[in-house]
Amino acid sequence: MGSSWGAEAALLLGALDERVDAVVAFAPSAYVWGRVDNDGRQRSAWTWRGEPLPFVPFDLAWQPGVLRGDRAVAGEPADASGRRTGCRASGGVAGRAAEDRGSADGARRIG
């Protein structure tokens, strides 16, 4: 069982480890997400048996929309703090995630 990052780990283990019979995940993601290191490079957040899993990269050029009152009036939905980094998990990006295995340096090990 897991939530958020733990839900991602639970689903990955359920999919990859034959010893797992059932998984309970709260607020899981449909994708394996990457992470951005201090050097700005994106890597997979997870590995399986020492190999990085394919991941969806963050769109580092994403900017939040403009807030007017409590509504976003331009651009994408805004995060009021302006600190969230957007990501693209549709179309070609999600498809490329299956091919781009990134680098294992510092990735979380799940197996």
mmCIF file with all atom_site columns, C-alpha atoms in Angstrom:
data_model
loop_
_atom_site.group_PDB
_atom_site.id
_atom_site.type_symbol
_atom_site.label_atom_id
_atom_site.label_alt_id
_atom_site.label_comp_id
_atom_site.label_asym_id
_atom_site.label_entity_id
_atom_site.label_seq_id
_atom_site.pdbx_PDB_ins_code
_atom_site.Cartn_x
_atom_site.Cartn_y
_atom_site.Cartn_z
_atom_site.occupancy
_atom_site.B_iso_or_equiv
_atom_site.pdbx_formal_charge
_atom_site.auth_seq_id
_atom_site.auth_comp_id
_atom_site.auth_asym_id
_atom_site.auth_atom_id
_atom_site.pdbx_PDB_model_num
ATOM 1   C CA . MET A 1 1   ? 0.000  0.000   0.000   1.00 0.00 ? 1   MET A CA 1
ATOM 2   C CA . GLY A 1 2   ? 1.203  3.496   -0.721  1.00 0.00 ? 2   GLY A CA 1
ATOM 3   C CA . SER A 1 3   ? 0.161  7.076   -1.449  1.00 0.00 ? 3   SER A CA 1
ATOM 4   C CA . SER A 1 4   ? 1.725  9.604   -3.823  1.00 0.00 ? 4   SER A CA 1
ATOM 5   C CA . TRP A 1 5   ? 5.370  8.486   -4.364  1.00 0.00 ? 5   TRP A CA 1
ATOM 6   C CA . GLY A 1 6   ? 4.575  5.373   -2.331  1.00 0.00 ? 6   GLY A CA 1
ATOM 7   C CA . ALA A 1 7   ? 1.645  4.630   -4.640  1.00 0.00 ? 7   ALA A CA 1
ATOM 8   C CA . GLU A 1 8   ? 3.973  4.888   -7.615  1.00 0.00 ? 8   GLU A CA 1
ATOM 9   C CA . ALA A 1 9   ? 6.365  2.454   -5.897  1.00 0.00 ? 9   ALA A CA 1
ATOM 10  C CA . ALA A 1 10  ? 3.527  0.076   -4.990  1.00 0.00 ? 10  ALA A CA 1
ATOM 11  C CA . LEU A 1 11  ? 2.237  -0.019  -8.576  1.00 0.00 ? 11  LEU A CA 1
ATOM 12  C CA . LEU A 1 12  ? 5.725  -0.537  -9.979  1.00 0.00 ? 12  LEU A CA 1
ATOM 13  C CA . LEU A 1 13  ? 6.414  -3.394  -7.574  1.00 0.00 ? 13  LEU A CA 1
ATOM 14  C CA . GLY A 1 14  ? 3.047  -4.926  -8.373  1.00 0.00 ? 14  GLY A CA 1
ATOM 15  C CA . ALA A 1 15  ? 3.825  -4.774  -12.083 1.00 0.00 ? 15  ALA A CA 1
ATOM 16  C CA . LEU A 1 16  ? 7.446  -5.920  -11.895 1.00 0.00 ? 16  LEU A CA 1
ATOM 17  C CA . ASP A 1 17  ? 7.813  -8.264  -8.914  1.00 0.00 ? 17  ASP A CA 1
ATOM 18  C CA . GLU A 1 18  ? 6.105  -11.637 -9.257  1.00 0.00 ? 18  GLU A CA 1
ATOM 19  C CA . ARG A 1 19  ? 6.022  -12.007 -5.454  1.00 0.00 ? 19  ARG A CA 1
ATOM 20  C CA . VAL A 1 20  ? 3.425  -9.210  -5.204  1.00 0.00 ? 20  VAL A CA 1
ATOM 21  C CA . ASP A 1 21  ? -0.146 -10.482 -5.540  1.00 0.00 ? 21  ASP A CA 1
ATOM 22  C CA . ALA A 1 22  ? -2.108 -7.287  -4.879  1.00 0.00 ? 22  ALA A CA 1
ATOM 23  C CA . VAL A 1 23  ? -1.507 -3.544  -4.612  1.00 0.00 ? 23  VAL A CA 1
ATOM 24  C CA . VAL A 1 24  ? -3.433 -0.754  -2.900  1.00 0.00 ? 24  VAL A CA 1
ATOM 25  C CA . ALA A 1 25  ? -2.487 2.703   -4.173  1.00 0.00 ? 25  ALA A CA 1
ATOM 26  C CA . PHE A 1 26  ? -3.912 6.054   -3.077  1.00 0.00 ? 26  PHE A CA 1
ATOM 27  C CA . ALA A 1 27  ? -3.386 8.952   -5.520  1.00 0.00 ? 27  ALA A CA 1
ATOM 28  C CA . PRO A 1 28  ? -1.151 7.003   -7.897  1.00 0.00 ? 28  PRO A CA 1
ATOM 29  C CA . SER A 1 29  ? 0.181  8.293   -11.184 1.00 0.00 ? 29  SER A CA 1
ATOM 30  C CA . ALA A 1 30  ? -0.226 6.618   -14.548 1.00 0.00 ? 30  ALA A CA 1
ATOM 31  C CA . TYR A 1 31  ? 3.442  7.257   -15.319 1.00 0.00 ? 31  TYR A CA 1
ATOM 32  C CA . VAL A 1 32  ? 6.917  6.814   -13.913 1.00 0.00 ? 32  VAL A CA 1
ATOM 33  C CA . TRP A 1 33  ? 8.130  10.348  -13.246 1.00 0.00 ? 33  TRP A CA 1
ATOM 34  C CA . GLY A 1 34  ? 11.598 11.717  -13.540 1.00 0.00 ? 34  GLY A CA 1
ATOM 35  C CA . ARG A 1 35  ? 13.489 14.006  -11.258 1.00 0.00 ? 35  ARG A CA 1
ATOM 36  C CA . VAL A 1 36  ? 15.697 17.010  -11.909 1.00 0.00 ? 36  VAL A CA 1
ATOM 37  C CA . ASP A 1 37  ? 19.146 16.842  -10.333 1.00 0.00 ? 37  ASP A CA 1
ATOM 38  C CA . ASN A 1 38  ? 21.091 19.833  -9.058  1.00 0.00 ? 38  ASN A CA 1
ATOM 39  C CA . ASP A 1 39  ? 22.978 19.905  -12.367 1.00 0.00 ? 39  ASP A CA 1
ATOM 40  C CA . GLY A 1 40  ? 19.656 20.388  -14.214 1.00 0.00 ? 40  GLY A CA 1
ATOM 41  C CA . ARG A 1 41  ? 19.681 16.954  -15.862 1.00 0.00 ? 41  ARG A CA 1
ATOM 42  C CA . GLN A 1 42  ? 16.557 14.835  -15.763 1.00 0.00 ? 42  GLN A CA 1
ATOM 43  C CA . ARG A 1 43  ? 16.751 11.221  -14.683 1.00 0.00 ? 43  ARG A CA 1
ATOM 44  C CA . SER A 1 44  ? 14.352 8.441   -13.854 1.00 0.00 ? 44  SER A CA 1
ATOM 45  C CA . ALA A 1 45  ? 13.189 8.531   -10.251 1.00 0.00 ? 45  ALA A CA 1
ATOM 46  C CA . TRP A 1 46  ? 13.124 4.715   -10.088 1.00 0.00 ? 46  TRP A CA 1
ATOM 47  C CA . THR A 1 47  ? 15.318 1.771   -11.004 1.00 0.00 ? 47  THR A CA 1
ATOM 48  C CA . TRP A 1 48  ? 14.555 -1.924  -11.335 1.00 0.00 ? 48  TRP A CA 1
ATOM 49  C CA . ARG A 1 49  ? 17.427 -4.348  -10.774 1.00 0.00 ? 49  ARG A CA 1
ATOM 50  C CA . GLY A 1 50  ? 19.925 -1.541  -11.192 1.00 0.00 ? 50  GLY A CA 1
ATOM 51  C CA . GLU A 1 51  ? 18.472 -0.204  -14.448 1.00 0.00 ? 51  GLU A CA 1
ATOM 52  C CA . PRO A 1 52  ? 16.609 3.125   -14.651 1.00 0.00 ? 52  PRO A CA 1
ATOM 53  C CA . LEU A 1 53  ? 12.954 2.790   -15.612 1.00 0.00 ? 53  LEU A CA 1
ATOM 54  C CA . PRO A 1 54  ? 11.613 4.785   -18.571 1.00 0.00 ? 54  PRO A CA 1
ATOM 55  C CA . PHE A 1 55  ? 10.158 8.064   -17.326 1.00 0.00 ? 55  PHE A CA 1
ATOM 56  C CA . VAL A 1 56  ? 8.146  11.100  -18.354 1.00 0.00 ? 56  VAL A CA 1
ATOM 57  C CA . PRO A 1 57  ? 10.386 14.192  -18.255 1.00 0.00 ? 57  PRO A CA 1
ATOM 58  C CA . PHE A 1 58  ? 9.336  17.539  -16.857 1.00 0.00 ? 58  PHE A CA 1
ATOM 59  C CA . ASP A 1 59  ? 8.722  20.436  -19.251 1.00 0.00 ? 59  ASP A CA 1
ATOM 60  C CA . LEU A 1 60  ? 11.213 22.897  -17.782 1.00 0.00 ? 60  LEU A CA 1
ATOM 61  C CA . ALA A 1 61  ? 9.932  25.703  -20.040 1.00 0.00 ? 61  ALA A CA 1
ATOM 62  C CA . TRP A 1 62  ? 6.402  25.509  -18.577 1.00 0.00 ? 62  TRP A CA 1
ATOM 63  C CA . GLN A 1 63  ? 5.100  28.693  -16.991 1.00 0.00 ? 63  GLN A CA 1
ATOM 64  C CA . PRO A 1 64  ? 1.964  29.009  -14.862 1.00 0.00 ? 64  PRO A CA 1
ATOM 65  C CA . GLY A 1 65  ? -0.990 30.974  -16.185 1.00 0.00 ? 65  GLY A CA 1
ATOM 66  C CA . VAL A 1 66  ? -1.851 34.468  -14.986 1.00 0.00 ? 66  VAL A CA 1
ATOM 67  C CA . LEU A 1 67  ? -4.089 34.610  -11.914 1.00 0.00 ? 67  LEU A CA 1
ATOM 68  C CA . ARG A 1 68  ? -6.878 37.164  -11.737 1.00 0.00 ? 68  ARG A CA 1
ATOM 69  C CA . GLY A 1 69  ? -8.738 36.676  -8.498  1.00 0.00 ? 69  GLY A CA 1
ATOM 70  C CA . ASP A 1 70  ? -9.157 32.937  -8.177  1.00 0.00 ? 70  ASP A CA 1
ATOM 71  C CA . ARG A 1 71  ? -9.149 32.202  -11.932 1.00 0.00 ? 71  ARG A CA 1
ATOM 72  C CA . ALA A 1 72  ? -6.369 31.466  -14.367 1.00 0.00 ? 72  ALA A CA 1
ATOM 73  C CA . VAL A 1 73  ? -7.024 33.763  -17.335 1.00 0.00 ? 73  VAL A CA 1
ATOM 74  C CA . ALA A 1 74  ? -4.084 32.964  -19.605 1.00 0.00 ? 74  ALA A CA 1
ATOM 75  C CA . GLY A 1 75  ? -1.808 30.021  -20.138 1.00 0.00 ? 75  GLY A CA 1
ATOM 76  C CA . GLU A 1 76  ? -2.234 26.784  -18.271 1.00 0.00 ? 76  GLU A CA 1
ATOM 77  C CA . PRO A 1 77  ? -3.856 26.412  -14.862 1.00 0.00 ? 77  PRO A CA 1
ATOM 78  C CA . ALA A 1 78  ? -1.749 28.336  -12.392 1.00 0.00 ? 78  ALA A CA 1
ATOM 79  C CA . ASP A 1 79  ? -0.241 27.234  -9.138  1.00 0.00 ? 79  ASP A CA 1
ATOM 80  C CA . ALA A 1 80  ? -0.723 30.205  -6.815  1.00 0.00 ? 80  ALA A CA 1
ATOM 81  C CA . SER A 1 81  ? 2.807  29.812  -5.448  1.00 0.00 ? 81  SER A CA 1
ATOM 82  C CA . GLY A 1 82  ? 4.285  29.837  -8.955  1.00 0.00 ? 82  GLY A CA 1
ATOM 83  C CA . ARG A 1 83  ? 6.785  27.201  -7.819  1.00 0.00 ? 83  ARG A CA 1
ATOM 84  C CA . ARG A 1 84  ? 5.409  24.080  -9.447  1.00 0.00 ? 84  ARG A CA 1
ATOM 85  C CA . THR A 1 85  ? 7.106  22.789  -12.590 1.00 0.00 ? 85  THR A CA 1
ATOM 86  C CA . GLY A 1 86  ? 4.748  21.576  -15.274 1.00 0.00 ? 86  GLY A CA 1
ATOM 87  C CA . CYS A 1 87  ? 5.115  18.312  -17.100 1.00 0.00 ? 87  CYS A CA 1
ATOM 88  C CA . ARG A 1 88  ? 3.920  16.857  -20.333 1.00 0.00 ? 88  ARG A CA 1
ATOM 89  C CA . ALA A 1 89  ? 2.739  13.268  -20.311 1.00 0.00 ? 89  ALA A CA 1
ATOM 90  C CA . SER A 1 90  ? 0.772  13.242  -23.539 1.00 0.00 ? 90  SER A CA 1
ATOM 91  C CA . GLY A 1 91  ? 1.453  12.413  -27.138 1.00 0.00 ? 91  GLY A CA 1
ATOM 92  C CA . GLY A 1 92  ? 5.044  11.833  -28.131 1.00 0.00 ? 92  GLY A CA 1
ATOM 93  C CA . VAL A 1 93  ? 6.514  12.570  -24.702 1.00 0.00 ? 93  VAL A CA 1
ATOM 94  C CA . ALA A 1 94  ? 4.818  9.628   -23.009 1.00 0.00 ? 94  ALA A CA 1
ATOM 95  C CA . GLY A 1 95  ? 5.726  7.438   -25.975 1.00 0.00 ? 95  GLY A CA 1
ATOM 96  C CA . ARG A 1 96  ? 9.370  8.467   -25.777 1.00 0.00 ? 96  ARG A CA 1
ATOM 97  C CA . ALA A 1 97  ? 9.411  7.650   -22.066 1.00 0.00 ? 97  ALA A CA 1
ATOM 98  C CA . ALA A 1 98  ? 9.339  3.982   -22.991 1.00 0.00 ? 98  ALA A CA 1
ATOM 99  C CA . GLU A 1 99  ? 12.511 4.441   -25.055 1.00 0.00 ? 99  GLU A CA 1
ATOM 100 C CA . ASP A 1 100 ? 14.523 6.919   -22.971 1.00 0.00 ? 100 ASP A CA 1
ATOM 101 C CA . ARG A 1 101 ? 15.988 5.013   -20.060 1.00 0.00 ? 101 ARG A CA 1
ATOM 102 C CA . GLY A 1 102 ? 17.956 7.994   -18.695 1.00 0.00 ? 102 GLY A CA 1
ATOM 103 C CA . SER A 1 103 ? 20.723 7.432   -16.136 1.00 0.00 ? 103 SER A CA 1
ATOM 104 C CA . ALA A 1 104 ? 20.699 5.365   -12.947 1.00 0.00 ? 104 ALA A CA 1
ATOM 105 C CA . ASP A 1 105 ? 22.766 7.872   -10.938 1.00 0.00 ? 105 ASP A CA 1
ATOM 106 C CA . GLY A 1 106 ? 20.864 8.644   -7.756  1.00 0.00 ? 106 GLY A CA 1
ATOM 107 C CA . ALA A 1 107 ? 17.593 7.048   -8.828  1.00 0.00 ? 107 ALA A CA 1
ATOM 108 C CA . ARG A 1 108 ? 15.450 5.269   -6.257  1.00 0.00 ? 108 ARG A CA 1
ATOM 109 C CA . ARG A 1 109 ? 15.904 1.503   -6.248  1.00 0.00 ? 109 ARG A CA 1
ATOM 110 C CA . ILE A 1 110 ? 12.771 -0.578  -6.086  1.00 0.00 ? 110 ILE A CA 1
ATOM 111 C CA . GLY A 1 111 ? 14.253 -3.977  -6.757  1.00 0.00 ? 111 GLY A CA 1
#
